[in-house]
CSV table of C-alpha atoms in Angstrom, one decimal:
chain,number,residue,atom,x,y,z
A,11,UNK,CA,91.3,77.5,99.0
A,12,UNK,CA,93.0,79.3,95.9
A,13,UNK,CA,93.8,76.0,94.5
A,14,UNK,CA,90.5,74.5,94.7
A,15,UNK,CA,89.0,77.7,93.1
A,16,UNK,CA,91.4,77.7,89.8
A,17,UNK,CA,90.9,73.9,89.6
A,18,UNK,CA,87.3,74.2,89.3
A,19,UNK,CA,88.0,76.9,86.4
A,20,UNK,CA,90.2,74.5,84.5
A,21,UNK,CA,87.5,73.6,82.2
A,22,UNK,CA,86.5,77.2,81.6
A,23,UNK,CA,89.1,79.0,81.6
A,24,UNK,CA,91.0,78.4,78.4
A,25,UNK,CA,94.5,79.9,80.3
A,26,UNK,CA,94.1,76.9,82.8
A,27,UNK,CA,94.2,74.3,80.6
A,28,UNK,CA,95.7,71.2,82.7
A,29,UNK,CA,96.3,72.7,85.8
A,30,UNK,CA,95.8,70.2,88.6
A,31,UNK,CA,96.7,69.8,92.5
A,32,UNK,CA,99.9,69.3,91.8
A,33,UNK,CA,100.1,73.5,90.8
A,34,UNK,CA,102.5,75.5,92.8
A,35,UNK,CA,101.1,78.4,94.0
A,36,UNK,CA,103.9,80.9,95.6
A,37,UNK,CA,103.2,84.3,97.1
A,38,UNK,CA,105.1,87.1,94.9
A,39,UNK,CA,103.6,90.5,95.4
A,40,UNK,CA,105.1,93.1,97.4
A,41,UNK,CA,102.2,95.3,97.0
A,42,UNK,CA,100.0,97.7,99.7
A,43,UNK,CA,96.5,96.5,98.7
A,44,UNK,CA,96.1,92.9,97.3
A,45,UNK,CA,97.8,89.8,97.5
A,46,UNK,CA,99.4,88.4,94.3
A,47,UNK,CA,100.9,85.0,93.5
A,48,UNK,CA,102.1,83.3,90.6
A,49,UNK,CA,100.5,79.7,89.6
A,50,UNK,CA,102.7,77.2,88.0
A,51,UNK,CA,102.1,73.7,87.2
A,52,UNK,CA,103.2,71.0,83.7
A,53,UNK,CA,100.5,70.5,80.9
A,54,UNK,CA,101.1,68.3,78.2
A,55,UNK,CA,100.7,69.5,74.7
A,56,UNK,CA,98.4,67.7,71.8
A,57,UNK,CA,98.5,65.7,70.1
A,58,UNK,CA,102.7,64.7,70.9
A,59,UNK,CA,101.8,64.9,74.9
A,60,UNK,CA,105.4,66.4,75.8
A,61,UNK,CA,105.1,68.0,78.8
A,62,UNK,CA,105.4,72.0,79.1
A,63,UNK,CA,105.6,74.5,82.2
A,64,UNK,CA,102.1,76.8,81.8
A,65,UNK,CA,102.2,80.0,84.5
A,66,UNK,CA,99.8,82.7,84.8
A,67,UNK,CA,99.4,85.3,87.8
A,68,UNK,CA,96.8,85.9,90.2
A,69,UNK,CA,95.5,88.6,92.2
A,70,UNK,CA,93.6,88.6,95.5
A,71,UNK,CA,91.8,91.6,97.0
A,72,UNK,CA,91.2,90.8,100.4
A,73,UNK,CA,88.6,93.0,102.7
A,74,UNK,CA,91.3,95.2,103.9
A,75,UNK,CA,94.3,96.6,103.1
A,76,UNK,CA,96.7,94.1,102.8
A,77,UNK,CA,100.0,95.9,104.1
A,78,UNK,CA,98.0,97.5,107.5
A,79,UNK,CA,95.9,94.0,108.7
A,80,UNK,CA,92.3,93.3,108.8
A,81,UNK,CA,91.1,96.5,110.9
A,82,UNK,CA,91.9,98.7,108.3
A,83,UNK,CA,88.7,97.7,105.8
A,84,UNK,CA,88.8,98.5,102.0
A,85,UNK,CA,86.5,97.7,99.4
A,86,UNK,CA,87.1,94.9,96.9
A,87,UNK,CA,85.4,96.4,94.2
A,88,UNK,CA,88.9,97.9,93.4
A,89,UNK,CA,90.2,94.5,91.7
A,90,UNK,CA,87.1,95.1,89.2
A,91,UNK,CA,87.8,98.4,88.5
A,92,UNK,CA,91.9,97.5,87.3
A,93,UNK,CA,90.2,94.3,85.5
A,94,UNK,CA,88.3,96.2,83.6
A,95,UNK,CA,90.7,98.8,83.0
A,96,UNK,CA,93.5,96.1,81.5
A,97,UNK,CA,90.9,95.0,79.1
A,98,UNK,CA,90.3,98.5,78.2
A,99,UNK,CA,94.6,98.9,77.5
A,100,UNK,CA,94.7,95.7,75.8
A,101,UNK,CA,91.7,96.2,73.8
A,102,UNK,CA,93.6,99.3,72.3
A,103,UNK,CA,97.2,98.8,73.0
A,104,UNK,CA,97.5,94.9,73.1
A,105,UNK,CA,101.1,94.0,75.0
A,106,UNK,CA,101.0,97.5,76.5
A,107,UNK,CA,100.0,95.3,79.8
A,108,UNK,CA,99.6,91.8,81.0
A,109,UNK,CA,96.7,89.9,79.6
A,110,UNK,CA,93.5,89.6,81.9
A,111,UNK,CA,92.0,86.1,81.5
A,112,UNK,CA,89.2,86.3,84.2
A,113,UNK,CA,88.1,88.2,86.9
A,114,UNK,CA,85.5,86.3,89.8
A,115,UNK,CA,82.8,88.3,91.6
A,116,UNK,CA,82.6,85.9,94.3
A,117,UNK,CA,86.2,85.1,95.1
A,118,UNK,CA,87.6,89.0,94.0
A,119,UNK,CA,90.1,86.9,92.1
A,120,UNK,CA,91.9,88.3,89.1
A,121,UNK,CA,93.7,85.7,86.6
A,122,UNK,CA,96.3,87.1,84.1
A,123,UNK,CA,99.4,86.5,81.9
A,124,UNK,CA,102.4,85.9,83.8
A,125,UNK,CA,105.1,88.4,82.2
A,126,UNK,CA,108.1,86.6,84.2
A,127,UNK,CA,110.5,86.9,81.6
A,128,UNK,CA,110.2,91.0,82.0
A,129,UNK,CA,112.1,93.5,84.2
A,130,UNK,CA,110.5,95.8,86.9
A,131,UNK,CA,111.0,99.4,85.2
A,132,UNK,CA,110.9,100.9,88.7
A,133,UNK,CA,113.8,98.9,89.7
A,134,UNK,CA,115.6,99.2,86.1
A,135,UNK,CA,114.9,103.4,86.5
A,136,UNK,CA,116.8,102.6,90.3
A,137,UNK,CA,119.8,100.8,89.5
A,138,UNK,CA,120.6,103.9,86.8
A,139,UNK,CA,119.2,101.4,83.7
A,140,UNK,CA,117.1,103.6,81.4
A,141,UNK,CA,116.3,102.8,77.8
A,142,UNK,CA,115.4,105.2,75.7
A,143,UNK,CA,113.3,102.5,73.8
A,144,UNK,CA,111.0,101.4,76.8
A,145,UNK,CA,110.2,105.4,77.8
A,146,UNK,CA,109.2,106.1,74.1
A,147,UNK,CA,107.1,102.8,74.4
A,148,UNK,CA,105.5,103.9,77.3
A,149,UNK,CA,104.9,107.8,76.4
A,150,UNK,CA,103.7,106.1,73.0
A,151,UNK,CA,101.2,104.1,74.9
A,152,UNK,CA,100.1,107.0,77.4
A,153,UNK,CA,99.3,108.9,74.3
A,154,UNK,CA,97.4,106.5,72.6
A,155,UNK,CA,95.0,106.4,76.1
A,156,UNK,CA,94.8,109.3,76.4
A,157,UNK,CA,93.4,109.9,72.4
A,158,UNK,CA,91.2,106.7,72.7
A,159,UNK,CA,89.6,107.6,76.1
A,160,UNK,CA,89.7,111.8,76.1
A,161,UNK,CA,86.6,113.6,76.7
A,162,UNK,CA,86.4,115.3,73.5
A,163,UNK,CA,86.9,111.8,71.2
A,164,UNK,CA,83.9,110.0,72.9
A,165,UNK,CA,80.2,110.9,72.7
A,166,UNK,CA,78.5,112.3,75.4
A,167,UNK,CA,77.2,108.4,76.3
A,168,UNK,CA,80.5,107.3,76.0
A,169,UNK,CA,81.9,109.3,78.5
A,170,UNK,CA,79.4,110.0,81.2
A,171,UNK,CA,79.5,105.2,81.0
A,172,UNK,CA,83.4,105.3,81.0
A,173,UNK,CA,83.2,108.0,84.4
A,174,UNK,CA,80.7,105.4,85.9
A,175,UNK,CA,82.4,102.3,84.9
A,176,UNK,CA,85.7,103.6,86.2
A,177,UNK,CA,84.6,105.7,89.3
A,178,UNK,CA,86.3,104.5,92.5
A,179,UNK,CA,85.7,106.9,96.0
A,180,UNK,CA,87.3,104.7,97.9
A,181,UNK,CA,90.6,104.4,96.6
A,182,UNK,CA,90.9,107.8,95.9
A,183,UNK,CA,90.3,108.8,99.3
A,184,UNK,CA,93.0,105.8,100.0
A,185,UNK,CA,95.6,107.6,97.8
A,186,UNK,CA,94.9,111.1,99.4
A,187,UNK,CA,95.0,110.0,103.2
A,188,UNK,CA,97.9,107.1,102.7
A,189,UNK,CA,100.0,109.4,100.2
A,190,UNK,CA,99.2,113.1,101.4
A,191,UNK,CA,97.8,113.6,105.1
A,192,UNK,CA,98.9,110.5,107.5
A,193,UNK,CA,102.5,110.6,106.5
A,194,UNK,CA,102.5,113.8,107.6
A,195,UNK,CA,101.1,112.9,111.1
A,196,UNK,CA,104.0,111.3,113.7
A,197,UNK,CA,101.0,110.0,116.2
A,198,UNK,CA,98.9,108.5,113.1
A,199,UNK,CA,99.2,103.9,114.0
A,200,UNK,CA,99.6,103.5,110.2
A,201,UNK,CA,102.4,106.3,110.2
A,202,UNK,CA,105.3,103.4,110.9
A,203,UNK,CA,108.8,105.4,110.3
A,204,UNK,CA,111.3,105.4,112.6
A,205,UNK,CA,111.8,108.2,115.4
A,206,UNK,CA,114.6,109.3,113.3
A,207,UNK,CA,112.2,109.6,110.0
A,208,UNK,CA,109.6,111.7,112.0
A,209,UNK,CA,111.8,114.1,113.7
């Protein structure tokens, strides 16, 4: 189980520090692709021992897409791929994104800081909340990707390891047939609108 996987990390994972059976674990995600939950359990804190709530988040890619069931397969190589890119973001923006502690081959888990405290910008942007601040934080940040990581600031190395580090077929061709050709197909099984949506 989940549990018994982030018990045995305790010891190794600095982030895990206490965590025991008696951890919550509750389902949170609401994505497409991977399941996400948020861990929660009481460590006590050296030397007084008081007792403190620890969290941190973690990500599950299964062996199919999560929102369309286990006969639609996916790779889970994908969960690498956005681990490695968050170390890349916070290696050269750090708070631009949460925190990745750990990734695991074997159990295609991904362990990260738990930003509970913030808003969903997607559902500030919908309920008519924009600040000004955030949006210059985050065009601040895209620029400062796009310097670090643009073909013409790394050597020749550099960039042909970065394209292989960070090449992913599969979920391009995820993107293009979920976002751009089976919408667009009323007698497609993943294609789940209503009549009145496809008419």
């Amino acid at each position: 189980s989940l549990l018994d996987i982030l018990v045995g990390l305790e010891k190794s994972v600095d982030q895990l520090n206490g965590l025991t059976r008696d951890a919550e674990i509750k389902e949170i995600g609401d994505g497409n692709l991977n399941f996400v939950y948020r861990v929660t359990w009481n460590a006590e804190s050296p030397p007084s021992g008081l007792s403190h709530r620890r969290s941190v988040i973690v990500k599950h890619a299964p062996t199919y897409i999560r929102c369309l069931g286990p006969e639609y397969g996916l790779t889970q190589g994908r969960l690498k791929v956005e681990y490695d890119a968050l170390c890349r973001f916070h290696s050269v923006a750090p708070g631009s994104c949460p925190q990745p502690y750990y990734f695991g081959r074997d159990s295609t888990i991904m362990i990260m800081e738990d930003l509970e405290s913030f808003s969903v910008m997607r559902a500030e942007v919908v309920a008519g909340n924009v600040n000004a601040t955030v949006v210059c934080s985050v065009a601040k940040l895209a620029a400062t990707v796009h310097r670090t990581f643009h073909r013409d600031t790394l050597a020749d190395d550099e960039w042909r390891q970065l394209c292989a580090d960070f090449s992913n077929d599969d979920m391009v061709d995820i993107t293009r047939q979920y976002l751009f050709v089976r919408p667009f197909d009323a007698d497609d099984p993943t294609n789940k609108s209503p009549p009145v949506a496809r008419a």
